Coordinates of C-alpha atoms in Angstrom, one line a residue:
Chain P
G653 CA -21.3 -19.2 -10.8
Q654 CA -21.0 -16.7 -8.1
N655 CA -17.8 -14.5 -7.9
I656 CA -16.3 -11.5 -6.2
D657 CA -13.2 -9.9 -7.6
Q658 CA -10.9 -7.4 -5.9
P659 CA -7.2 -6.6 -6.2
T660 CA -4.9 -8.7 -4.1
E661 CA -2.7 -5.8 -2.8
M662 CA -2.5 -2.1 -2.9
T663 CA 0.1 0.5 -1.6
A664 CA -0.7 4.0 -0.6
T665 CA 1.0 6.9 1.3
E666 CA 0.0 8.2 4.7
G667 CA -2.3 11.2 4.4
A668 CA -3.5 10.2 0.8
I669 CA -6.7 8.8 -0.6
V670 CA -7.1 5.2 -1.9
Q671 CA -9.9 3.5 -3.7
I672 CA -10.4 -0.3 -3.4
N673 CA -12.6 -1.7 -6.2
C674 CA -14.8 -4.8 -6.1
T675 CA -16.9 -6.4 -8.8
Y676 CA -19.5 -9.1 -8.1
Q677 CA -21.5 -11.7 -9.9
T678 CA -24.2 -13.4 -7.7
S679 CA -27.5 -15.2 -8.1
G680 CA -29.7 -12.3 -6.9
F681 CA -28.5 -9.4 -4.8
N682 CA -29.4 -8.2 -1.4
G683 CA -26.6 -5.8 -0.7
L684 CA -22.8 -5.5 -0.4
F685 CA -20.7 -5.4 2.7
W686 CA -17.1 -4.2 3.4
Y687 CA -15.1 -5.5 6.3
Q688 CA -11.6 -4.6 7.6
Q689 CA -9.4 -7.3 9.0
H690 CA -6.0 -6.6 10.7
A691 CA -3.6 -9.4 10.7
G692 CA -4.4 -11.9 13.3
E693 CA -7.7 -10.3 14.2
A694 CA -11.4 -10.6 13.5
P695 CA -13.0 -9.0 10.5
T696 CA -14.9 -6.0 11.6
F697 CA -17.8 -4.4 9.8
L698 CA -17.3 -1.1 7.8
S699 CA -20.3 -0.6 5.6
Y700 CA -23.4 -1.9 3.9
N701 CA -24.8 -0.7 0.6
V702 CA -28.0 -1.9 -1.0
L703 CA -29.0 1.1 -3.1
D704 CA -27.0 2.9 -5.7
G705 CA -24.9 5.7 -4.6
L706 CA -22.3 6.8 -2.0
E707 CA -22.4 6.2 1.7
E708 CA -20.1 8.3 3.7
K709 CA -18.9 7.4 7.2
G710 CA -16.1 9.6 8.5
R711 CA -12.9 8.9 6.6
F712 CA -14.4 5.9 4.9
S713 CA -17.0 5.9 2.0
S714 CA -18.6 3.1 0.1
F715 CA -20.1 3.2 -3.4
L716 CA -22.5 0.9 -5.2
S717 CA -23.6 0.5 -8.7
R718 CA -26.1 -2.4 -9.1
S719 CA -26.4 -2.2 -12.8
K720 CA -22.6 -2.5 -13.1
G721 CA -22.1 -5.0 -10.3
Y722 CA -19.5 -2.8 -8.8
S723 CA -18.6 -1.3 -5.6
Y724 CA -15.6 0.6 -4.2
L725 CA -14.4 1.5 -0.8
L726 CA -12.7 4.9 -0.5
L727 CA -10.5 5.7 2.4
K728 CA -9.3 9.4 2.9
E729 CA -6.6 10.9 5.1
L730 CA -4.9 7.5 5.3
Q731 CA -3.3 6.6 8.6
M732 CA -0.8 3.8 9.4
K733 CA -3.5 2.0 11.3
D734 CA -5.5 1.6 8.1
S735 CA -2.9 -1.1 7.0
A736 CA -5.1 -4.1 6.9
S737 CA -7.0 -6.4 4.5
Y738 CA -10.3 -5.1 3.1
L739 CA -13.0 -7.8 2.3
C740 CA -15.8 -7.3 0.0
A741 CA -18.9 -9.6 0.3
A742 CA -22.1 -9.7 -1.6
L743 CA -25.3 -11.1 -0.2
D744 CA -27.1 -13.4 -2.7
S745 CA -30.7 -14.3 -3.1
N746 CA -30.5 -16.8 -0.4
Y747 CA -29.0 -14.2 1.9
Q748 CA -25.7 -16.1 1.9
L749 CA -22.5 -13.9 1.8
I750 CA -20.3 -14.5 -1.1
W751 CA -16.7 -13.2 -0.2
G752 CA -13.8 -11.8 -2.1
A753 CA -10.3 -13.0 -1.3
G754 CA -9.5 -9.5 0.2
T755 CA -7.2 -6.7 -0.7
K756 CA -4.2 -6.2 1.4
L757 CA -3.7 -2.4 1.9
I758 CA -0.1 -1.3 2.7
I759 CA 0.4 2.3 4.0
K760 CA 3.8 3.8 3.7
P761 CA 4.9 6.8 5.7
Chain B
E1102 CA -15.7 -5.3 20.7
T1103 CA -15.4 -8.7 22.4
G1104 CA -19.0 -9.8 21.5
V1105 CA -17.8 -13.1 19.9
T1106 CA -15.1 -15.1 21.8
Q1107 CA -13.4 -18.1 20.4
T1108 CA -11.1 -20.6 22.1
P1109 CA -8.4 -21.6 21.8
R1110 CA -6.6 -19.0 19.7
H1111 CA -4.0 -21.4 18.5
L1112 CA -4.2 -25.1 18.2
V1113 CA -1.6 -27.6 16.9
M1114 CA -2.7 -31.2 16.5
G1115 CA -1.8 -34.5 14.9
M1116 CA -3.9 -36.1 12.2
T1117 CA -5.2 -38.7 14.6
N1118 CA -6.2 -36.4 17.4
K1119 CA -9.7 -35.3 18.4
K1120 CA -10.2 -31.6 19.5
S1121 CA -12.9 -29.1 19.6
L1122 CA -13.1 -25.4 18.8
K1123 CA -15.5 -23.2 20.9
C1124 CA -17.4 -20.0 20.1
E1125 CA -19.6 -17.8 22.4
Q1126 CA -21.4 -14.8 21.5
H1127 CA -22.7 -12.2 23.9
L1128 CA -24.7 -10.2 21.5
G1129 CA -28.2 -11.8 21.8
H1130 CA -27.9 -13.0 18.2
N1131 CA -29.9 -15.8 16.8
A1132 CA -27.7 -16.9 13.9
M1133 CA -24.2 -18.4 14.1
Y1134 CA -21.6 -19.3 11.5
W1135 CA -18.3 -21.3 11.1
Y1136 CA -15.9 -20.1 8.4
K1137 CA -12.6 -21.4 7.1
Q1138 CA -10.1 -18.7 6.1
S1139 CA -6.9 -19.8 4.1
A1140 CA -4.3 -17.5 2.9
K1141 CA -5.2 -15.5 -0.2
K1142 CA -8.6 -17.2 -0.5
P1143 CA -12.1 -16.0 0.0
L1144 CA -13.8 -17.0 3.3
E1145 CA -15.4 -20.4 3.0
L1146 CA -18.8 -20.8 4.8
M1147 CA -18.9 -24.2 6.5
F1148 CA -22.0 -24.3 8.7
V1149 CA -24.8 -22.0 9.7
Y1150 CA -27.2 -22.3 12.5
N1151 CA -30.4 -20.2 13.0
F1152 CA -32.1 -20.6 16.4
K1153 CA -29.9 -23.6 17.1
E1154 CA -31.0 -25.3 13.8
Q1155 CA -28.4 -26.0 11.2
T1156 CA -29.5 -24.5 7.9
E1157 CA -26.3 -24.8 5.8
N1158 CA -23.8 -27.5 5.4
N1159 CA -21.6 -26.4 2.4
S1160 CA -20.3 -29.8 1.5
V1161 CA -17.9 -30.1 4.4
P1162 CA -16.1 -33.3 5.1
S1163 CA -17.5 -35.4 7.9
R1164 CA -14.2 -35.0 9.9
F1165 CA -15.7 -31.5 10.9
S1166 CA -18.7 -31.9 13.1
P1167 CA -20.6 -28.9 14.3
E1168 CA -22.6 -28.6 17.5
C1169 CA -25.0 -25.8 18.6
P1170 CA -26.5 -26.5 22.1
N1171 CA -28.1 -23.0 22.3
S1172 CA -28.1 -19.7 20.5
S1173 CA -25.0 -18.4 22.3
H1174 CA -22.7 -21.3 21.9
L1175 CA -21.3 -23.0 18.8
F1176 CA -18.7 -25.9 18.6
L1177 CA -16.6 -27.4 15.9
H1178 CA -15.5 -31.0 16.6
L1179 CA -12.4 -32.0 14.8
H1180 CA -11.3 -35.6 14.1
T1181 CA -8.8 -37.2 11.7
L1182 CA -7.9 -33.9 10.0
Q1183 CA -5.7 -33.6 7.0
P1184 CA -2.8 -31.2 6.5
E1185 CA -4.8 -29.1 4.1
D1186 CA -7.2 -28.3 6.9
S1187 CA -4.7 -26.0 8.5
A1188 CA -6.2 -22.6 8.4
L1189 CA -7.9 -19.9 10.5
Y1190 CA -11.3 -21.0 11.7
L1191 CA -13.6 -18.0 12.2
C1192 CA -16.9 -18.0 14.1
A1193 CA -19.5 -15.3 13.4
S1194 CA -23.0 -14.3 14.6
S1195 CA -25.7 -12.1 13.3
Q1196 CA -29.1 -11.0 14.6
S1197 CA -30.9 -13.2 12.0
I1198 CA -30.8 -14.8 8.7
G1199 CA -32.8 -13.3 5.8
T1200 CA -32.5 -9.6 6.5
G1201 CA -30.0 -7.7 4.4
D1202 CA -28.6 -5.1 6.6
Q1203 CA -27.5 -7.1 9.6
P1204 CA -23.8 -7.5 9.6
Q1205 CA -22.0 -10.5 10.9
H1206 CA -19.8 -10.1 14.0
F1207 CA -16.7 -12.2 14.0
G1208 CA -14.5 -13.7 16.7
D1209 CA -10.6 -13.5 16.4
G1210 CA -10.5 -17.0 15.2
T1211 CA -8.5 -20.2 16.0
R1212 CA -5.3 -20.7 14.1
L1213 CA -5.2 -24.5 13.4
S1214 CA -2.1 -26.3 12.4
I1215 CA -2.2 -30.0 11.4
L1216 CA 1.0 -31.8 11.8

């Protein structure tokens, strides 16, 4: 079956760095997405990786290893507004998104 | 970004009621999606439309009936729902289906509560 695993909840301190991991098992693979979702709001697109390596976008970076079925989202210089759920989703061979349950990130002062 | 608009934001209904959820996208996209989001569970894809044609129906009960009159509008008609249908219903759109790097853009969702 197809499956995405990510931690349920993480806590970090304002100004610090946090890494949210995601492992995936899909029928075929056409890339991996990360979304941010604040409580009561729409998920918003953060990043897309299809090739191995690190993609940096400001304070956020995303990494992919296709051979290991693994990705992570790295958040630097954490701010209180980064408190949100982070959703990992893999695109399978039919271009259907397979979603993880999300990681709730709590930022403490 | 308010590219995808959903109404109503909140809906409370009894099990015998009929109601409809509405979604409108202003992004010129050709694909639209309905998802169900329950607490601590992955997003569940319900329906997919591409150029107004339904391409996916992921074993959704018939008490949920989608309608896509044009590429900008998507409806979800609800009838005789069950308490377990209480959830956040999200609409999304994307430029197309079948290209990897086109993200889906989501609305804020309709929070549905079944009494």
